[in-house]
Amino acid sequence: MNIARGFLGLSLCFLCGSVWDVTAQAQTAAPVPPPPAAAPPAPPTPVAFDAALLKAANDLFSKAKLDSTPDKVTLVIDPLIDGVTGAQSTATHLEEKRVVDLVKSNYPRFQVARFSSETVAKAPVVLIGTFTAVNNAGVAGGAKDAYRICLALADLRTKTIISKGVARALPEGIDPTPVAFFADSPVFAKDASTDAYIKSCQGTKVGDTIDQAYADRIVVASLVNDGIEAYDAGRYRDALDVYQSALKTPGGEQLRVLNGIYLANYRLHRTRAAMDAFGKVVDYGLTGDRLAVKFLFKPGSTQFIADRNIRAPYDAWLEKIAERTAAKQGCLEVIGHTSATGLPAINDRLSGLRADYIKDRLEDEQRSLRGRLIATGKGSREMIVGTGRDDASDALDRRVEFKVAQCSKSP
């Protein structure tokens, strides 16, 4: 009996201990409320354009890692561009001029040289930069109320990014109108060369390796720059020669080159050569699954602007787009877009009507396209520029887009 009581007592004791242990563990394991989430950092404060650019440029040159470089550093500028469209503009040209003036007055170690294949061959330091309209608070779809300045120095000798400079600028006084070449270019399509440039500025930090796609195409970029300068100056024969040379260079088959060959031939009144070149522009876009064409419509209308001084050869464009699409035996979604001016419901309807009009025109050109095209309107929901200026600076927001679509199978 005593032994039994002992065992019973021992068992009860173990049970009691287990109960207390579980209770203690439960008390110990009680969840601790997480600390309050840290408030997101305040958005940068935009300042006047001149002050913003000065801050970014001074940070760029004063903090450049030049320990292993010669006393005198050759600096070339691969022209600054819009960070979304890839276009050079009045604003980016002004940026470059201000930066060059600053370097000459405050940073004599840098020797500014012309951006050319000859200087690129000497492995200089290259200044690249983007200038992009943004919503300062980072609100998706929000009003573009600031410009983001991004500058970077890429050392071609070490293949690294050696400095960065960033700032935010107020939109007042900024002229984002594209220069002549980009304003006249008929199409916009995703371009690997431009994407690599933008990534090299916006997607890097000091010490990173230069994007390989950018490095591989920098010689072509210098030729493209020669062509753009010649075109903007009205030297169309020179521009054509440069673009044709660029096309034969490794990495030269890119949208800026194909656009340049079309534009130069068109300005030289070589109609057949121009439309052959436009066909190659169309092929380039459709191969990449998307092609955006700048058609200028009358306000609130599905009719093209009739002013001969500004109207492009839309009839010839449509004929070539239809011909190339039919040759590929593919299907397309024709998508109309508008800028944000006007009521959203009206913009949706207008963009759809314009897409229907283009679809009908293409089917009239090539009857084999019937049943292979669909038309949709996106209104102002997919703006590329988004500044709402309704002028040459945001013409891409009023584009008609051709997107390769899956053909439905016949029943």
Tab-separated table of C-alpha atoms in Angstrom:
chain	number	residue	atom	x	y	z
A	1	MET	CA	0.000	0.000	0.000
A	2	ASN	CA	2.722	2.431	0.881
A	3	ILE	CA	4.573	1.610	-2.326
A	4	ALA	CA	1.356	2.048	-4.329
A	5	ARG	CA	0.687	5.357	-2.663
A	6	GLY	CA	4.229	6.336	-3.491
A	7	PHE	CA	3.847	5.566	-7.152
A	8	LEU	CA	0.463	7.267	-7.214
A	9	GLY	CA	1.901	10.296	-5.563
A	10	LEU	CA	4.803	10.313	-7.941
A	11	SER	CA	2.451	10.118	-10.938
A	12	LEU	CA	0.325	12.923	-9.598
A	13	CYS	CA	3.443	14.906	-9.007
A	14	PHE	CA	4.517	14.428	-12.615
A	15	LEU	CA	1.052	15.428	-13.767
A	16	CYS	CA	1.114	18.501	-11.602
A	17	GLY	CA	4.515	19.397	-12.923
A	18	SER	CA	3.331	18.971	-16.488
A	19	VAL	CA	0.365	21.239	-15.935
A	20	TRP	CA	2.499	23.936	-14.411
A	21	ASP	CA	5.113	23.558	-17.183
A	22	VAL	CA	2.500	23.931	-19.917
A	23	THR	CA	1.027	26.933	-18.165
A	24	ALA	CA	4.444	28.485	-17.793
A	25	GLN	CA	5.286	27.822	-21.438
A	26	ALA	CA	1.987	29.288	-22.533
A	27	GLN	CA	2.721	32.373	-20.509
A	28	THR	CA	6.257	32.578	-21.906
A	29	ALA	CA	5.109	32.037	-25.515
A	30	ALA	CA	2.448	34.737	-25.414
A	31	PRO	CA	2.804	36.753	-28.629
A	32	VAL	CA	4.638	40.005	-28.338
A	33	PRO	CA	2.985	42.730	-30.381
A	34	PRO	CA	5.251	43.807	-33.239
A	35	PRO	CA	6.748	47.248	-33.083
A	36	PRO	CA	4.837	49.830	-35.041
A	37	ALA	CA	5.813	49.895	-38.717
A	38	ALA	CA	8.285	52.575	-39.609
A	39	ALA	CA	6.729	55.409	-41.535
A	40	PRO	CA	7.736	55.394	-45.210
A	41	PRO	CA	10.411	57.930	-46.029
A	42	ALA	CA	9.089	61.287	-47.078
A	43	PRO	CA	9.296	61.875	-50.823
A	44	PRO	CA	12.138	64.140	-51.950
A	45	THR	CA	11.277	67.801	-52.198
A	46	PRO	CA	11.399	69.050	-55.791
A	47	VAL	CA	13.190	72.339	-56.354
A	48	ALA	CA	13.553	74.652	-59.322
A	49	PHE	CA	15.128	73.016	-62.386
A	50	ASP	CA	18.417	74.944	-62.249
A	51	ALA	CA	18.942	74.177	-58.557
A	52	ALA	CA	18.029	70.513	-58.983
A	53	LEU	CA	20.387	70.033	-61.908
A	54	LEU	CA	23.188	71.834	-60.108
A	55	LYS	CA	22.790	69.564	-57.069
A	56	ALA	CA	22.792	66.372	-59.150
A	57	ALA	CA	25.763	67.474	-61.276
A	58	ASN	CA	27.873	68.645	-58.334
A	59	ASP	CA	27.222	65.368	-56.500
A	60	LEU	CA	28.163	63.490	-59.647
A	61	PHE	CA	31.524	65.154	-60.253
A	62	SER	CA	32.613	65.891	-56.680
A	63	LYS	CA	32.075	62.277	-55.556
A	64	ALA	CA	33.476	60.522	-58.632
A	65	LYS	CA	35.841	57.668	-57.744
A	66	LEU	CA	38.888	58.637	-59.787
A	67	ASP	CA	41.728	57.151	-57.697
A	68	SER	CA	43.171	55.005	-60.491
A	69	THR	CA	42.467	57.362	-63.369
A	70	PRO	CA	44.928	59.807	-64.983
A	71	ASP	CA	45.222	63.417	-63.852
A	72	LYS	CA	43.163	64.488	-66.855
A	73	VAL	CA	40.001	62.520	-67.566
A	74	THR	CA	38.363	62.513	-71.003
A	75	LEU	CA	34.619	62.960	-70.603
A	76	VAL	CA	32.041	62.369	-73.335
A	77	ILE	CA	28.288	62.772	-73.060
A	78	ASP	CA	26.010	60.137	-74.527
A	79	PRO	CA	23.036	62.483	-74.976
A	80	LEU	CA	20.615	62.589	-72.078
A	81	ILE	CA	17.144	61.208	-72.751
A	82	ASP	CA	13.631	60.950	-71.381
A	83	GLY	CA	13.581	57.966	-69.028
A	84	VAL	CA	10.352	56.561	-70.509
A	85	THR	CA	10.302	57.415	-74.202
A	86	GLY	CA	14.051	57.485	-74.832
A	87	ALA	CA	13.716	60.802	-76.673
A	88	GLN	CA	16.037	63.760	-76.531
A	89	SER	CA	14.190	66.999	-75.829
A	90	THR	CA	14.658	70.723	-75.419
A	91	ALA	CA	14.999	70.064	-71.682
A	92	THR	CA	17.666	67.342	-72.000
A	93	HIS	CA	19.687	69.511	-74.403
A	94	LEU	CA	19.548	72.339	-71.870
A	95	GLU	CA	20.728	69.927	-69.174
A	96	GLU	CA	23.747	68.968	-71.257
A	97	LYS	CA	24.687	72.573	-71.925
A	98	ARG	CA	24.484	73.435	-68.210
A	99	VAL	CA	26.535	70.379	-67.253
A	100	VAL	CA	29.266	71.193	-69.788
A	101	ASP	CA	29.430	74.785	-68.526
A	102	LEU	CA	29.719	73.523	-64.930
A	103	VAL	CA	32.511	71.078	-65.793
A	104	LYS	CA	34.529	73.707	-67.614
A	105	SER	CA	34.234	76.199	-64.765
A	106	ASN	CA	34.434	73.953	-61.661
A	107	TYR	CA	35.901	70.561	-62.597
A	108	PRO	CA	38.935	71.141	-64.841
A	109	ARG	CA	40.181	67.578	-64.322
A	110	PHE	CA	37.459	66.476	-66.740
A	111	GLN	CA	38.189	67.305	-70.372
A	112	VAL	CA	34.949	67.330	-72.367
A	113	ALA	CA	35.311	65.699	-75.787
A	114	ARG	CA	32.862	65.028	-78.595
A	115	PHE	CA	30.881	61.785	-78.373
A	116	SER	CA	32.231	59.881	-81.377
A	117	SER	CA	33.515	56.445	-82.308
A	118	GLU	CA	37.063	57.825	-82.144
A	119	THR	CA	36.748	59.056	-78.546
A	120	VAL	CA	34.816	55.950	-77.466
A	121	ALA	CA	37.725	53.811	-78.730
A	122	LYS	CA	39.965	55.539	-76.158
A	123	ALA	CA	37.818	54.227	-73.257
A	124	PRO	CA	36.780	57.578	-71.768
A	125	VAL	CA	34.391	58.284	-68.915
A	126	VAL	CA	30.857	58.558	-70.322
A	127	LEU	CA	28.136	60.709	-68.814
A	128	ILE	CA	24.649	59.261	-69.232
A	129	GLY	CA	21.422	60.574	-67.789
A	130	THR	CA	17.642	60.442	-67.795
A	131	PHE	CA	15.061	63.143	-67.218
A	132	THR	CA	11.661	61.698	-66.400
A	133	ALA	CA	8.242	63.070	-65.485
A	134	VAL	CA	7.060	61.352	-62.276
A	135	ASN	CA	4.486	61.570	-59.535
A	136	ASN	CA	6.633	62.866	-56.700
A	137	ALA	CA	4.819	60.822	-54.026
A	138	GLY	CA	5.133	57.653	-56.107
A	139	VAL	CA	1.390	57.260	-56.601
A	140	ALA	CA	0.725	54.920	-59.524
A	141	GLY	CA	-1.337	56.771	-62.098
A	142	GLY	CA	-0.961	60.017	-60.168
A	143	ALA	CA	-0.361	63.386	-61.783
A	144	LYS	CA	3.172	63.942	-63.080
A	145	ASP	CA	4.091	66.797	-60.752
A	146	ALA	CA	7.908	66.573	-60.794
A	147	TYR	CA	10.870	65.528	-62.931
A	148	ARG	CA	13.449	63.007	-61.744
A	149	ILE	CA	17.014	63.809	-62.753
A	150	CYS	CA	19.401	60.842	-62.883
A	151	LEU	CA	23.052	61.270	-63.868
A	152	ALA	CA	25.774	58.615	-63.929
A	153	LEU	CA	29.439	58.368	-64.899
A	154	ALA	CA	30.459	55.135	-66.618
A	155	ASP	CA	34.192	54.411	-66.871
A	156	LEU	CA	34.725	52.427	-70.064
A	157	ARG	CA	38.238	51.486	-68.944
A	158	THR	CA	37.134	49.716	-65.757
A	159	LYS	CA	33.615	48.932	-67.052
A	160	THR	CA	32.070	50.309	-63.853
A	161	ILE	CA	29.766	53.082	-62.678
A	162	ILE	CA	32.004	55.496	-60.770
A	163	SER	CA	29.487	58.113	-59.638
A	164	LYS	CA	25.774	58.976	-59.491
A	165	GLY	CA	23.824	62.192	-59.018
A	166	VAL	CA	20.051	62.441	-58.535
A	167	ALA	CA	17.543	65.193	-57.796
A	168	ARG	CA	13.894	66.174	-58.283
A	169	ALA	CA	12.870	69.266	-60.239
A	170	LEU	CA	9.652	71.241	-60.294
A	171	PRO	CA	7.884	71.199	-63.684
A	172	GLU	CA	7.639	74.973	-64.029
A	173	GLY	CA	9.710	76.350	-66.893
A	174	ILE	CA	10.621	72.925	-68.297
A	175	ASP	CA	10.150	72.323	-72.024
A	176	PRO	CA	9.965	68.565	-72.695
A	177	THR	CA	9.278	68.960	-76.432
A	178	PRO	CA	11.239	66.294	-78.356
A	179	VAL	CA	13.894	67.545	-80.762
A	180	ALA	CA	13.161	67.249	-84.494
A	181	PHE	CA	14.352	63.668	-85.012
A	182	PHE	CA	12.231	62.260	-82.195
A	183	ALA	CA	9.254	64.514	-82.908
A	184	ASP	CA	9.247	63.370	-86.549
A	185	SER	CA	9.835	59.658	-85.843
A	186	PRO	CA	6.626	57.856	-86.831
A	187	VAL	CA	6.746	54.989	-84.376
A	188	PHE	CA	7.700	54.042	-80.876
A	189	ALA	CA	8.646	50.475	-79.976
A	190	LYS	CA	10.590	48.774	-77.237
A	191	ASP	CA	14.276	49.101	-78.108
A	192	ALA	CA	16.933	47.034	-76.335
A	193	SER	CA	19.586	49.713	-76.830
A	194	THR	CA	17.502	52.450	-75.219
A	195	ASP	CA	16.424	50.114	-72.420
A	196	ALA	CA	20.088	49.319	-71.692
A	197	TYR	CA	20.920	53.039	-71.517
A	198	ILE	CA	18.068	53.713	-69.077
A	199	LYS	CA	18.976	50.702	-66.946
A	200	SER	CA	22.625	51.811	-66.810
A	201	CYS	CA	21.532	55.087	-65.221
A	202	GLN	CA	18.459	54.263	-63.184
A	203	GLY	CA	19.157	50.656	-62.233
A	204	THR	CA	22.733	50.909	-60.965
A	205	LYS	CA	24.706	52.054	-57.948
A	206	VAL	CA	28.312	53.191	-57.670
A	207	GLY	CA	30.653	50.250	-58.210
A	208	ASP	CA	28.268	48.255	-60.392
A	209	THR	CA	29.411	46.877	-63.727
A	210	ILE	CA	28.148	48.755	-66.773
A	211	ASP	CA	25.206	47.014	-68.426
A	212	GLN	CA	26.762	44.774	-71.079
A	213	ALA	CA	24.121	45.542	-73.690
A	214	TYR	CA	24.898	49.238	-73.321
A	215	ALA	CA	28.663	48.689	-73.553
A	216	ASP	CA	28.260	46.508	-76.651
A	217	ARG	CA	26.264	49.185	-78.474
A	218	ILE	CA	28.078	52.359	-77.494
A	219	VAL	CA	29.929	52.660	-80.809
A	220	VAL	CA	26.599	52.478	-82.628
A	221	ALA	CA	25.221	55.033	-80.149
A	222	SER	CA	27.928	57.481	-81.202
A	223	LEU	CA	26.987	57.007	-84.863
A	224	VAL	CA	23.304	57.422	-84.032
A	225	ASN	CA	24.183	60.683	-82.305
A	226	ASP	CA	25.943	61.895	-85.464
A	227	GLY	CA	22.846	61.034	-87.474
A	228	ILE	CA	20.460	62.789	-85.083
A	229	GLU	CA	22.610	65.928	-85.091
A	230	ALA	CA	22.726	65.942	-88.897
A	231	TYR	CA	18.967	65.417	-89.171
A	232	ASP	CA	18.145	68.122	-86.627
A	233	ALA	CA	20.395	70.507	-88.592
A	234	GLY	CA	18.608	69.706	-91.866
A	235	ARG	CA	21.577	67.840	-93.358
A	236	TYR	CA	19.483	64.888	-94.503
A	237	ARG	CA	22.000	63.427	-96.971
A	238	ASP	CA	24.645	63.296	-94.240
A	239	ALA	CA	22.123	61.812	-91.825
A	240	LEU	CA	21.222	59.058	-94.273
A	241	ASP	CA	24.877	58.164	-94.828
A	242	VAL	CA	25.468	57.900	-91.083
A	243	TYR	CA	22.371	55.790	-90.416
A	244	GLN	CA	23.193	53.394	-93.231
A	245	SER	CA	26.704	53.029	-91.825
A	246	ALA	CA	25.301	52.417	-88.341
A	247	LEU	CA	22.984	49.705	-89.668
A	248	LYS	CA	26.015	47.757	-90.926
A	249	THR	CA	27.772	48.009	-87.558
A	250	PRO	CA	27.300	45.164	-85.023
A	251	GLY	CA	24.313	46.069	-82.851
A	252	GLY	CA	23.128	48.625	-85.408
A	253	GLU	CA	19.727	47.128	-86.148
A	254	GLN	CA	17.798	49.250	-83.668
A	255	LEU	CA	14.757	51.454	-83.866
A	256	ARG	CA	16.572	54.810	-83.914
A	257	VAL	CA	18.616	53.687	-86.920
A	258	LEU	CA	15.611	52.333	-88.832
A	259	ASN	CA	13.586	55.444	-88.032
A	260	GLY	CA	16.516	57.572	-89.176
A	261	ILE	CA	16.780	55.838	-92.541
A	262	TYR	CA	13.046	56.335	-93.096
A	263	LEU	CA	13.069	59.990	-92.049
A	264	ALA	CA	16.151	60.960	-94.066
A	265	ASN	CA	14.795	59.303	-97.224
A	266	TYR	CA	11.401	60.949	-96.720
A	267	ARG	CA	13.007	64.386	-96.315
A	268	LEU	CA	15.050	63.754	-99.471
A	269	HIS	CA	11.790	62.970	-101.328
A	270	ARG	CA	12.878	59.396	-101.993
A	271	THR	CA	9.384	58.030	-101.559
A	272	ARG	CA	9.990	54.409	-102.518
A	273	ALA	CA	13.127	54.121	-100.382
A	274	ALA	CA	11.332	55.814	-97.507
A	275	MET	CA	8.417	53.386	-97.570
A	276	ASP	CA	10.732	50.396	-97.861
A	277	ALA	CA	12.457	51.702	-94.746
A	278	PHE	CA	9.109	52.232	-93.027
A	279	GLY	CA	8.273	48.600	-93.751
A	280	LYS	CA	11.412	47.563	-91.869
A	281	VAL	CA	10.362	49.784	-88.967
A	282	VAL	CA	7.013	47.973	-88.906
A	283	ASP	CA	8.721	44.567	-89.043
A	284	TYR	CA	10.953	45.569	-86.139
A	285	GLY	CA	7.982	46.525	-84.002
A	286	LEU	CA	5.860	43.502	-84.863
A	287	THR	CA	8.791	41.171	-84.183
A	288	GLY	CA	8.898	42.691	-80.703
A	289	ASP	CA	5.115	42.157	-80.407
A	290	ARG	CA	4.256	45.854	-80.147
A	291	LEU	CA	4.364	48.903	-82.392
A	292	ALA	CA	3.035	52.353	-81.478
A	293	VAL	CA	2.325	54.755	-84.350
A	294	LYS	CA	1.767	58.495	-83.935
A	295	PHE	CA	-1.406	59.371	-85.841
A	296	LEU	CA	-2.625	62.951	-85.357
A	297	PHE	CA	-6.410	63.129	-85.261
A	298	LYS	CA	-8.642	66.167	-85.240
A	299	PRO	CA	-9.745	66.926	-81.650
A	300	GLY	CA	-12.727	64.776	-80.713
A	301	SER	CA	-12.699	63.112	-84.147
A	302	THR	CA	-11.688	59.928	-85.928
A	303	GLN	CA	-10.390	61.907	-88.917
A	304	PHE	CA	-6.727	62.688	-89.433
A	305	ILE	CA	-5.568	66.291	-89.281
A	306	ALA	CA	-5.747	67.623	-92.833
A	307	ASP	CA	-3.072	70.336	-92.554
A	308	ARG	CA	-0.429	69.351	-95.120
A	309	ASN	CA	2.245	71.178	-93.151
A	310	ILE	CA	2.024	68.745	-90.243
A	311	ARG	CA	0.302	65.666	-91.607
A	312	ALA	CA	2.533	62.649	-92.160
A	313	PRO	CA	1.851	60.220	-95.049
A	314	TYR	CA	-0.689	58.244	-93.022
A	315	ASP	CA	-2.250	56.556	-96.065
A	316	ALA	CA	1.138	55.138	-97.056
A	317	TRP	CA	1.828	54.097	-93.458
A	318	LEU	CA	-1.461	52.201	-93.241
A	319	GLU	CA	-0.814	50.497	-96.564
A	320	LYS	CA	2.605	49.321	-95.374
A	321	ILE	CA	1.356	48.189	-91.937
A	322	ALA	CA	-1.409	46.166	-93.623
A	323	GLU	CA	1.025	44.672	-96.132
A	324	ARG	CA	3.547	43.598	-93.489
A	325	THR	CA	0.893	42.210	-91.148
A	326	ALA	CA	-0.707	40.201	-93.952
A	327	ALA	CA	2.689	38.841	-94.980
A	328	LYS	CA	3.256	37.538	-91.465
A	329	GLN	CA	-0.195	35.925	-91.490
A	330	GLY	CA	-0.575	37.125	-87.931
A	331	CYS	CA	-3.323	38.691	-85.852
A	332	LEU	CA	-3.251	42.128	-84.285
A	333	GLU	CA	-4.994	43.993	-81.533
A	334	VAL	CA	-5.416	47.617	-82.629
A	335	ILE	CA	-5.440	49.761	-79.493
A	336	GLY	CA	-6.437	53.423	-79.376
A	337	HIS	CA	-5.094	55.785	-76.692
A	338	THR	CA	-5.756	59.378	-75.642
A	339	SER	CA	-4.197	61.908	-73.318
A	340	ALA	CA	-5.957	62.741	-70.042
A	341	THR	CA	-7.714	65.857	-71.315
A	342	GLY	CA	-11.485	65.374	-71.205
A	343	LEU	CA	-13.810	63.073	-69.302
A	344	PRO	CA	-12.597	59.455	-68.910
A	345	ALA	CA	-15.784	57.986	-70.405
A	346	ILE	CA	-15.470	60.191	-73.484
A	347	ASN	CA	-11.783	59.332	-73.843
A	348	ASP	CA	-12.586	55.616	-73.653
A	349	ARG	CA	-15.187	55.927	-76.393
A	350	LEU	CA	-13.039	58.175	-78.603
A	351	SER	CA	-9.991	55.892	-78.348
A	352	GLY	CA	-12.172	52.916	-79.270
A	353	LEU	CA	-13.641	54.707	-82.281
A	354	ARG	CA	-10.167	55.654	-83.497
A	355	ALA	CA	-8.986	52.065	-83.131
A	356	ASP	CA	-12.049	50.916	-85.117
A	357	TYR	CA	-11.234	53.445	-87.841
A	358	ILE	CA	-7.628	52.223	-88.161
A	359	LYS	CA	-8.787	48.584	-88.123
A	360	ASP	CA	-11.254	49.270	-90.950
A	361	ARG	CA	-8.587	51.057	-92.986
A	362	LEU	CA	-6.175	48.135	-92.626
A	363	GLU	CA	-8.847	45.644	-93.652
A	364	ASP	CA	-9.659	47.782	-96.688
A	365	GLU	CA	-5.980	47.636	-97.669
A	366	GLN	CA	-5.683	43.871	-97.174
A	367	ARG	CA	-8.854	41.806	-97.253
A	368	SER	CA	-6.957	38.824	-95.820
A	369	LEU	CA	-6.790	40.709	-92.515
A	370	ARG	CA	-10.538	40.470	-91.982
A	371	GLY	CA	-11.141	38.341	-88.929
A	372	ARG	CA	-7.514	38.795	-87.842
A	373	LEU	CA	-7.842	42.243	-86.249
A	374	ILE	CA	-9.634	43.367	-83.124
A	375	ALA	CA	-10.020	46.966	-81.961
A	376	THR	CA	-10.017	48.198	-78.365
A	377	GLY	CA	-9.837	51.600	-76.707
A	378	LYS	CA	-7.796	52.287	-73.586
A	379	GLY	CA	-8.676	55.958	-73.176
A	380	SER	CA	-6.017	57.652	-71.056
A	381	ARG	CA	-5.309	54.671	-68.792
A	382	GLU	CA	-1.979	53.745	-70.423
A	383	MET	CA	-0.276	57.076	-71.050
A	384	ILE	CA	3.460	56.908	-71.738
A	385	VAL	CA	4.358	60.559	-71.107
A	386	GLY	CA	1.436	61.611	-68.945
A	387	THR	CA	2.136	65.322	-68.568
A	388	GLY	CA	-1.250	66.305	-69.996
A	389	ARG	CA	0.172	69.110	-72.125
A	390	ASP	CA	-1.607	67.985	-75.312
A	391	ASP	CA	1.190	69.198	-77.557
A	392	ALA	CA	4.187	67.695	-79.356
A	393	SER	CA	5.762	66.678	-76.036
A	394	ASP	CA	3.107	64.062	-75.272
A	395	ALA	CA	2.072	62.994	-78.774
A	396	LEU	CA	2.770	59.379	-77.797
A	397	ASP	CA	-0.165	59.510	-75.393
A	398	ARG	CA	-2.449	59.909	-78.429
A	399	ARG	CA	-1.020	56.935	-80.298
A	400	VAL	CA	-2.578	53.914	-81.952
A	401	GLU	CA	-0.804	50.746	-80.924
A	402	PHE	CA	-0.516	47.443	-82.763
A	403	LYS	CA	0.003	44.461	-80.520
A	404	VAL	CA	0.554	40.938	-81.816
A	405	ALA	CA	-2.405	38.814	-80.701
A	406	GLN	CA	-3.146	35.118	-80.568
A	407	CYS	CA	-5.193	34.067	-83.585
A	408	SER	CA	-8.376	32.231	-82.644
A	409	LYS	CA	-8.739	28.756	-84.114
A	410	SER	CA	-11.488	28.158	-86.617
A	411	PRO	CA	-14.279	25.883	-85.313
